[in-house]
PDB file of C-alpha atoms in Angstrom:
ATOM      1  CA  ALA A1252      14.742   9.995  -1.627  1.00 73.00           C
ATOM      2  CA  GLN A1253      13.339   7.221   0.487  1.00 81.00           C
ATOM      3  CA  SER A1254      13.128   3.789  -1.056  1.00 89.00           C
ATOM      4  CA  VAL A1255      12.330   0.231  -0.074  1.00 95.00           C
ATOM      5  CA  SER A1256      14.012  -2.832  -1.571  1.00 96.00           C
ATOM      6  CA  GLN A1257      12.623  -6.315  -1.459  1.00 96.00           C
ATOM      7  CA  HIS A1258      15.296  -8.782  -2.419  1.00 88.00           C
ATOM      8  CA  ASN A1259      13.195 -11.595  -3.756  1.00 90.00           C
ATOM      9  CA  HIS A1260      10.758 -11.142  -6.592  1.00 93.00           C
ATOM     10  CA  HIS A1261       9.313 -14.654  -6.456  1.00 96.00           C
ATOM     11  CA  VAL A1262       9.751 -17.285  -3.762  1.00 97.00           C
ATOM     12  CA  ILE A1263       8.540 -20.857  -4.148  1.00 97.00           C
ATOM     13  CA  LEU A1264       8.244 -23.065  -1.075  1.00 97.00           C
ATOM     14  CA  SER A1265       6.683 -26.319  -0.035  1.00 97.00           C
ATOM     15  CA  GLU A1266       4.250 -26.428   2.839  1.00 96.00           C
ATOM     16  CA  ALA A1267       5.913 -26.513   6.262  1.00 96.00           C
ATOM     17  CA  ALA A1268       9.066 -24.823   4.950  1.00 97.00           C
ATOM     18  CA  SER A1269      10.333 -21.764   6.761  1.00 97.00           C
ATOM     19  CA  LEU A1270      10.012 -18.342   5.174  1.00 97.00           C
ATOM     20  CA  GLU A1271      12.137 -15.230   5.302  1.00 97.00           C
ATOM     21  CA  LEU A1272      11.479 -12.307   2.993  1.00 97.00           C
ATOM     22  CA  GLY A1273      14.035  -9.561   2.933  1.00 96.00           C
ATOM     23  CA  CYS A1274      13.277  -5.849   3.104  1.00 97.00           C
ATOM     24  CA  ASN A1275      15.707  -2.943   3.281  1.00 96.00           C
ATOM     25  CA  TYR A1276      14.847   0.725   3.386  1.00 94.00           C
ATOM     26  CA  SER A1277      16.839   3.853   2.814  1.00 90.00           C
ATOM     27  CA  TYR A1278      16.087   6.556   5.334  1.00 77.00           C
ATOM     28  CA  GLY A1279      18.200   7.651   8.257  1.00 71.00           C
ATOM     29  CA  GLY A1280      15.511   9.163  10.424  1.00 77.00           C
ATOM     30  CA  THR A1281      12.750   7.691  12.540  1.00 78.00           C
ATOM     31  CA  VAL A1282      10.796   5.145  10.582  1.00 83.00           C
ATOM     32  CA  ASN A1283       7.548   3.310  10.854  1.00 88.00           C
ATOM     33  CA  LEU A1284       7.616   0.002   9.009  1.00 92.00           C
ATOM     34  CA  PHE A1285       4.898  -2.231   7.673  1.00 94.00           C
ATOM     35  CA  TRP A1286       4.291  -5.488   5.893  1.00 97.00           C
ATOM     36  CA  TYR A1287       1.132  -5.782   3.832  1.00 97.00           C
ATOM     37  CA  VAL A1288      -0.192  -8.881   2.092  1.00 97.00           C
ATOM     38  CA  GLN A1289      -2.371  -9.194  -0.995  1.00 95.00           C
ATOM     39  CA  TYR A1290      -4.007 -12.614  -1.350  1.00 95.00           C
ATOM     40  CA  PRO A1291      -5.205 -13.572  -4.839  1.00 93.00           C
ATOM     41  CA  GLY A1292      -8.335 -11.613  -5.652  1.00 89.00           C
ATOM     42  CA  GLN A1293      -8.317  -9.758  -2.353  1.00 92.00           C
ATOM     43  CA  HIS A1294      -7.308  -6.300  -1.274  1.00 91.00           C
ATOM     44  CA  LEU A1295      -4.166  -5.274   0.564  1.00 95.00           C
ATOM     45  CA  GLN A1296      -4.256  -6.102   4.241  1.00 95.00           C
ATOM     46  CA  LEU A1297      -1.902  -5.221   7.058  1.00 94.00           C
ATOM     47  CA  LEU A1298       0.200  -8.142   8.316  1.00 96.00           C
ATOM     48  CA  LEU A1299       2.182  -6.315  10.972  1.00 94.00           C
ATOM     49  CA  LYS A1300       3.760  -2.983  11.809  1.00 91.00           C
ATOM     50  CA  TYR A1301       6.670  -1.546  13.742  1.00 90.00           C
ATOM     51  CA  PHE A1302       6.529   1.870  15.353  1.00 85.00           C
ATOM     52  CA  SER A1303       8.944   1.668  18.287  1.00 82.00           C
ATOM     53  CA  GLY A1304       9.964  -0.566  21.168  1.00 86.00           C
ATOM     54  CA  ASP A1305      10.604  -4.291  20.815  1.00 91.00           C
ATOM     55  CA  PRO A1306      12.208  -4.760  17.401  1.00 93.00           C
ATOM     56  CA  LEU A1307      10.594  -8.172  17.025  1.00 96.00           C
ATOM     57  CA  VAL A1308       6.975  -7.674  16.109  1.00 95.00           C
ATOM     58  CA  LYS A1309       4.321 -10.297  15.693  1.00 95.00           C
ATOM     59  CA  GLY A1310       1.473 -10.049  13.251  1.00 94.00           C
ATOM     60  CA  ILE A1311      -1.455 -12.045  12.085  1.00 93.00           C
ATOM     61  CA  LYS A1312      -1.380 -15.649  10.877  1.00 94.00           C
ATOM     62  CA  GLY A1313       1.890 -16.491  12.619  1.00 96.00           C
ATOM     63  CA  PHE A1314       4.032 -13.926  10.824  1.00 97.00           C
ATOM     64  CA  GLU A1315       6.712 -11.913  12.564  1.00 97.00           C
ATOM     65  CA  ALA A1316       9.298  -9.367  11.519  1.00 98.00           C
ATOM     66  CA  GLU A1317      12.502  -8.070  13.014  1.00 96.00           C
ATOM     67  CA  PHE A1318      13.622  -4.474  12.778  1.00 94.00           C
ATOM     68  CA  ILE A1319      17.415  -4.170  12.671  1.00 94.00           C
ATOM     69  CA  LYS A1320      18.203  -0.479  12.688  1.00 91.00           C
ATOM     70  CA  SER A1321      21.909  -0.899  11.936  1.00 92.00           C
ATOM     71  CA  LYS A1322      21.090  -2.847   8.802  1.00 94.00           C
ATOM     72  CA  PHE A1323      18.085  -0.744   7.765  1.00 94.00           C
ATOM     73  CA  SER A1324      16.195  -4.007   7.497  1.00 96.00           C
ATOM     74  CA  PHE A1325      12.756  -5.282   8.387  1.00 97.00           C
ATOM     75  CA  ASN A1326      12.626  -8.915   7.303  1.00 97.00           C
ATOM     76  CA  LEU A1327       9.452 -10.948   7.436  1.00 98.00           C
ATOM     77  CA  ARG A1328       9.506 -14.497   8.796  1.00 98.00           C
ATOM     78  CA  LYS A1329       7.234 -17.438   9.345  1.00 98.00           C
ATOM     79  CA  PRO A1330       8.464 -20.762  10.754  1.00 97.00           C
ATOM     80  CA  SER A1331       6.145 -22.974   8.731  1.00 97.00           C
ATOM     81  CA  VAL A1332       4.222 -21.772   5.686  1.00 97.00           C
ATOM     82  CA  GLN A1333       0.872 -23.064   4.544  1.00 97.00           C
ATOM     83  CA  TRP A1334      -0.660 -23.272   1.102  1.00 96.00           C
ATOM     84  CA  SER A1335      -2.995 -20.426   2.149  1.00 96.00           C
ATOM     85  CA  ASP A1336       0.023 -18.117   2.535  1.00 97.00           C
ATOM     86  CA  THR A1337       0.319 -17.941  -1.236  1.00 97.00           C
ATOM     87  CA  ALA A1338       0.111 -14.205  -1.881  1.00 97.00           C
ATOM     88  CA  GLU A1339       2.089 -11.098  -2.722  1.00 96.00           C
ATOM     89  CA  TYR A1340       3.893  -9.461   0.176  1.00 98.00           C
ATOM     90  CA  PHE A1341       4.803  -5.790   0.339  1.00 97.00           C
ATOM     91  CA  CYS A1342       7.173  -4.061   2.688  1.00 97.00           C
ATOM     92  CA  ALA A1343       6.543  -0.347   3.276  1.00 95.00           C
ATOM     93  CA  VAL A1344       7.904   2.604   5.206  1.00 92.00           C
ATOM     94  CA  ASN A1345       6.271   5.908   6.092  1.00 86.00           C
ATOM     95  CA  ASN A1346       7.565   8.865   4.158  1.00 71.00           C
ATOM     96  CA  GLN A1347       9.300  11.624   6.051  1.00 64.00           C
ATOM     97  CA  ALA A1348       6.120  13.626   6.480  1.00 65.00           C
ATOM     98  CA  GLY A1349       4.379  10.533   7.740  1.00 68.00           C
ATOM     99  CA  THR A1350       1.488  10.975   5.369  1.00 74.00           C
ATOM    100  CA  ALA A1351       2.287   8.334   2.773  1.00 84.00           C
ATOM    101  CA  LEU A1352       3.745   4.868   2.434  1.00 90.00           C
ATOM    102  CA  ILE A1353       6.705   4.022   0.251  1.00 92.00           C
ATOM    103  CA  PHE A1354       6.282   0.451  -0.910  1.00 95.00           C
ATOM    104  CA  GLY A1355       8.752  -2.112  -2.118  1.00 95.00           C
ATOM    105  CA  LYS A1356       8.057  -3.822  -5.432  1.00 95.00           C
ATOM    106  CA  GLY A1357       6.622  -6.850  -3.660  1.00 96.00           C
ATOM    107  CA  THR A1358       7.506 -10.520  -3.351  1.00 96.00           C
ATOM    108  CA  THR A1359       5.244 -13.194  -4.742  1.00 96.00           C
ATOM    109  CA  LEU A1360       5.143 -16.250  -2.514  1.00 97.00           C
ATOM    110  CA  SER A1361       3.921 -19.516  -3.995  1.00 97.00           C
ATOM    111  CA  VAL A1362       3.408 -22.408  -1.575  1.00 97.00           C
ATOM    112  CA  SER A1363       2.848 -25.884  -2.946  1.00 94.00           C
ATOM    113  CA  SER A1364       0.948 -28.468  -0.951  1.00 87.00           C
TER     114      SER A1364
ATOM    115  CA  LYS B 930     -17.884  -1.868  10.451  1.00 65.00           C
ATOM    116  CA  ALA B 931     -17.858  -1.166   6.732  1.00 78.00           C
ATOM    117  CA  GLY B 932     -14.484  -1.055   5.038  1.00 93.00           C
ATOM    118  CA  VAL B 933     -13.159   1.306   2.424  1.00 96.00           C
ATOM    119  CA  THR B 934     -15.490   1.315  -0.568  1.00 97.00           C
ATOM    120  CA  GLN B 935     -14.297   2.147  -4.041  1.00 98.00           C
ATOM    121  CA  THR B 936     -16.417   2.641  -7.127  1.00 97.00           C
ATOM    122  CA  PRO B 937     -16.447   1.667  -9.882  1.00 97.00           C
ATOM    123  CA  ARG B 938     -14.570  -1.607  -9.494  1.00 96.00           C
ATOM    124  CA  TYR B 939     -13.789  -1.953 -13.184  1.00 97.00           C
ATOM    125  CA  LEU B 940     -13.872   0.468 -16.053  1.00 96.00           C
ATOM    126  CA  ILE B 941     -12.617   0.738 -19.583  1.00 98.00           C
ATOM    127  CA  LYS B 942     -11.783   4.044 -21.230  1.00 98.00           C
ATOM    128  CA  THR B 943     -10.086   5.139 -24.403  1.00 98.00           C
ATOM    129  CA  ARG B 944      -7.071   7.391 -24.786  1.00 98.00           C
ATOM    130  CA  GLY B 945      -7.860  11.034 -24.342  1.00 97.00           C
ATOM    131  CA  GLN B 946     -10.900  10.504 -22.161  1.00 98.00           C
ATOM    132  CA  GLN B 947     -11.053  11.372 -18.503  1.00 98.00           C
ATOM    133  CA  VAL B 948     -12.108   9.269 -15.542  1.00 98.00           C
ATOM    134  CA  THR B 949     -13.327   9.913 -12.009  1.00 98.00           C
ATOM    135  CA  LEU B 950     -12.940   7.335  -9.267  1.00 98.00           C
ATOM    136  CA  SER B 951     -14.686   7.469  -5.925  1.00 98.00           C
ATOM    137  CA  CYS B 952     -13.686   6.365  -2.442  1.00 98.00           C
ATOM    138  CA  SER B 953     -15.713   6.207   0.756  1.00 98.00           C
ATOM    139  CA  PRO B 954     -13.466   5.818   3.798  1.00 96.00           C
ATOM    140  CA  ILE B 955     -14.172   3.923   6.960  1.00 95.00           C
ATOM    141  CA  SER B 956     -16.542   5.899   9.142  1.00 93.00           C
ATOM    142  CA  GLY B 957     -14.568   8.288  11.328  1.00 90.00           C
ATOM    143  CA  HIS B 958     -11.412   8.166   9.195  1.00 91.00           C
ATOM    144  CA  ARG B 959     -10.461  11.629   8.037  1.00 89.00           C
ATOM    145  CA  SER B 960      -7.382  10.849   5.997  1.00 91.00           C
ATOM    146  CA  VAL B 961      -7.720   9.372   2.528  1.00 95.00           C
ATOM    147  CA  SER B 962      -4.803   8.358   0.328  1.00 95.00           C
ATOM    148  CA  TRP B 963      -4.622   7.163  -3.245  1.00 97.00           C
ATOM    149  CA  TYR B 964      -2.127   4.751  -4.768  1.00 97.00           C
ATOM    150  CA  GLN B 965      -1.534   3.440  -8.257  1.00 98.00           C
ATOM    151  CA  GLN B 966      -0.584  -0.235  -8.605  1.00 96.00           C
ATOM    152  CA  THR B 967       0.954  -1.554 -11.824  1.00 95.00           C
ATOM    153  CA  PRO B 968       2.991  -4.710 -12.520  1.00 91.00           C
ATOM    154  CA  GLY B 969       6.016  -2.695 -13.567  1.00 88.00           C
ATOM    155  CA  GLN B 970       6.108   0.094 -11.008  1.00 91.00           C
ATOM    156  CA  GLY B 971       4.364  -1.559  -8.091  1.00 92.00           C
ATOM    157  CA  LEU B 972       2.489   0.615  -5.609  1.00 95.00           C
ATOM    158  CA  GLN B 973       3.056   4.316  -5.990  1.00 96.00           C
ATOM    159  CA  PHE B 974       1.664   7.101  -3.863  1.00 94.00           C
ATOM    160  CA  LEU B 975      -0.550   9.601  -5.662  1.00 97.00           C
ATOM    161  CA  PHE B 976      -1.841  11.979  -2.968  1.00 94.00           C
ATOM    162  CA  GLU B 977      -3.264  12.216   0.505  1.00 93.00           C
ATOM    163  CA  TYR B 978      -6.143  14.310   1.793  1.00 93.00           C
ATOM    164  CA  PHE B 979      -7.088  15.300   5.300  1.00 90.00           C
ATOM    165  CA  SER B 980     -10.007  17.544   6.164  1.00 90.00           C
ATOM    166  CA  GLU B 981     -10.571  18.442   2.515  1.00 93.00           C
ATOM    167  CA  THR B 982      -6.954  19.584   2.071  1.00 94.00           C
ATOM    168  CA  GLN B 983      -4.285  17.886   0.027  1.00 93.00           C
ATOM    169  CA  ARG B 984      -1.463  17.323   2.466  1.00 88.00           C
ATOM    170  CA  ASN B 985       0.980  15.440   0.297  1.00 88.00           C
ATOM    171  CA  LYS B 986       1.391  14.616  -3.357  1.00 92.00           C
ATOM    172  CA  GLY B 987       3.425  11.981  -5.125  1.00 92.00           C
ATOM    173  CA  ASN B 988       5.394  12.315  -8.313  1.00 93.00           C
ATOM    174  CA  PHE B 989       2.602  12.162 -10.870  1.00 96.00           C
ATOM    175  CA  PRO B 990       1.731  14.632 -13.654  1.00 96.00           C
ATOM    176  CA  GLY B 991      -0.930  17.256 -13.203  1.00 96.00           C
ATOM    177  CA  ARG B 992      -3.403  15.111 -15.144  1.00 97.00           C
ATOM    178  CA  PHE B 993      -3.910  13.288 -11.863  1.00 98.00           C
ATOM    179  CA  SER B 994      -5.953  15.246  -9.375  1.00 97.00           C
ATOM    180  CA  GLY B 995      -8.163  14.625  -6.418  1.00 97.00           C
ATOM    181  CA  ARG B 996     -10.389  16.156  -3.849  1.00 97.00           C
ATOM    182  CA  GLN B 997     -12.008  15.368  -0.564  1.00 97.00           C
ATOM    183  CA  PHE B 998     -15.466  16.331   0.568  1.00 97.00           C
ATOM    184  CA  SER B 999     -16.671  17.416   3.984  1.00 95.00           C
ATOM    185  CA  ASN B1000     -17.885  13.890   4.729  1.00 94.00           C
ATOM    186  CA  SER B1001     -14.325  12.611   4.039  1.00 94.00           C
ATOM    187  CA  ARG B1002     -15.334  10.890   0.812  1.00 97.00           C
ATOM    188  CA  SER B1003     -12.756  11.393  -1.875  1.00 98.00           C
ATOM    189  CA  GLU B1004     -12.560  11.383  -5.634  1.00 98.00           C
ATOM    190  CA  MET B1005      -9.622  11.216  -7.955  1.00 98.00           C
ATOM    191  CA  ASN B1006      -9.662  12.307 -11.553  1.00 98.00           C
ATOM    192  CA  VAL B1007      -7.363  11.467 -14.415  1.00 98.00           C
ATOM    193  CA  SER B1008      -7.676  13.627 -17.500  1.00 96.00           C
ATOM    194  CA  THR B1009      -6.436  12.984 -21.032  1.00 97.00           C
ATOM    195  CA  LEU B1010      -5.937   9.300 -20.365  1.00 98.00           C
ATOM    196  CA  GLU B1011      -2.877   7.525 -21.709  1.00 97.00           C
ATOM    197  CA  LEU B1012      -2.306   3.814 -22.219  1.00 97.00           C
ATOM    198  CA  GLY B1013       0.155   3.845 -19.344  1.00 96.00           C
ATOM    199  CA  ASP B1014      -2.572   4.934 -16.940  1.00 97.00           C
ATOM    200  CA  SER B1015      -3.995   1.420 -17.027  1.00 98.00           C
ATOM    201  CA  ALA B1016      -3.657   0.278 -13.439  1.00 98.00           C
ATOM    202  CA  LEU B1017      -5.356  -0.678 -10.235  1.00 97.00           C
ATOM    203  CA  TYR B1018      -6.111   2.493  -8.286  1.00 98.00           C
ATOM    204  CA  LEU B1019      -6.248   1.915  -4.559  1.00 97.00           C
ATOM    205  CA  CYS B1020      -7.764   4.128  -1.945  1.00 97.00           C
ATOM    206  CA  ALA B1021      -6.815   3.856   1.709  1.00 96.00           C
ATOM    207  CA  SER B1022      -8.188   5.569   4.772  1.00 94.00           C
ATOM    208  CA  SER B1023      -6.699   6.089   8.202  1.00 90.00           C
ATOM    209  CA  LEU B1024      -7.818   7.507  11.489  1.00 77.00           C
ATOM    210  CA  THR B1025      -5.158  10.078  12.324  1.00 65.00           C
ATOM    211  CA  VAL B1026      -2.347  11.920  10.711  1.00 50.00           C
ATOM    212  CA  VAL B1027       1.218  11.192  11.698  1.00 51.00           C
ATOM    213  CA  SER B1028       3.404  14.053  12.770  1.00 46.00           C
ATOM    214  CA  ALA B1029       6.866  14.274  11.304  1.00 46.00           C
ATOM    215  CA  GLY B1030       9.421  12.386  13.333  1.00 50.00           C
ATOM    216  CA  GLY B1031       7.441   9.245  13.858  1.00 49.00           C
ATOM    217  CA  GLY B1032       5.900   8.079  17.106  1.00 52.00           C
ATOM    218  CA  GLY B1033       2.426   6.956  16.241  1.00 54.00           C
ATOM    219  CA  ALA B1034       1.643   6.337  12.635  1.00 66.00           C
ATOM    220  CA  ASN B1035      -1.174   6.155  10.175  1.00 74.00           C
ATOM    221  CA  VAL B1036      -2.251   2.600   9.658  1.00 83.00           C
ATOM    222  CA  LEU B1037      -3.807   2.442   6.241  1.00 91.00           C
ATOM    223  CA  THR B1038      -6.832   0.314   5.455  1.00 93.00           C
ATOM    224  CA  PHE B1039      -7.143  -0.274   1.741  1.00 96.00           C
ATOM    225  CA  GLY B1040     -10.142  -0.698  -0.454  1.00 97.00           C
ATOM    226  CA  ALA B1041     -10.463  -3.324  -3.167  1.00 96.00           C
ATOM    227  CA  GLY B1042      -9.451  -0.870  -5.853  1.00 97.00           C
ATOM    228  CA  SER B1043     -10.739   0.401  -9.163  1.00 97.00           C
ATOM    229  CA  ARG B1044      -9.190  -1.351 -12.132  1.00 97.00           C
ATOM    230  CA  LEU B1045      -8.844   1.037 -15.046  1.00 98.00           C
ATOM    231  CA  THR B1046      -8.078  -0.191 -18.529  1.00 98.00           C
ATOM    232  CA  VAL B1047      -7.202   2.400 -21.158  1.00 98.00           C
ATOM    233  CA  LEU B1048      -7.525   1.299 -24.781  1.00 97.00           C
TER     234      LEU B1048
END
């Protein structure tokens, strides 16, 4: 069965620090990959997505992610975090039928000012 | 453009009761999906509807059911509620359905959720 693993449950950073959140998936076929963010008190929003092409994708608010097929990874990065990036981050992959998302357990990011 | 609207936002039920949650997708979106979010299990897929037909179902017991109407609005129902059903239930809509093998993909837009507490 498909699954998504997010390595870090809780990450604590100071403002201006660099961020990398790990995500690995288990599925050998064609995948579509996503990162969603859930800010405190808000609903899930799409940060970025990868369908095909350039494995380095850029999303909103300065986030980017790199798809490494050989490592089954889709790590999220941001060069310099802000206090407003405090949120829960979810990595997800389409299921084989393409009609549902398989989510990782999420990573809580806390940024101190 | 209005987003995905879920009602009610909060509700409290007791064990054994049933509950119906409603979701209005973004105008023009024909696919509606439901997810359960809990602290322990995270986000789990319940089911997905397209053109009033259930296209895919997650690994939940039969007490969880849903339907979609001709205007794409969807409802989900949970019967014989258990304490473990306490969760945030999220609805998401998308414009098209992905074919197997990838290529384009559904991009889900989520609603704010319905938070169910079972006592």
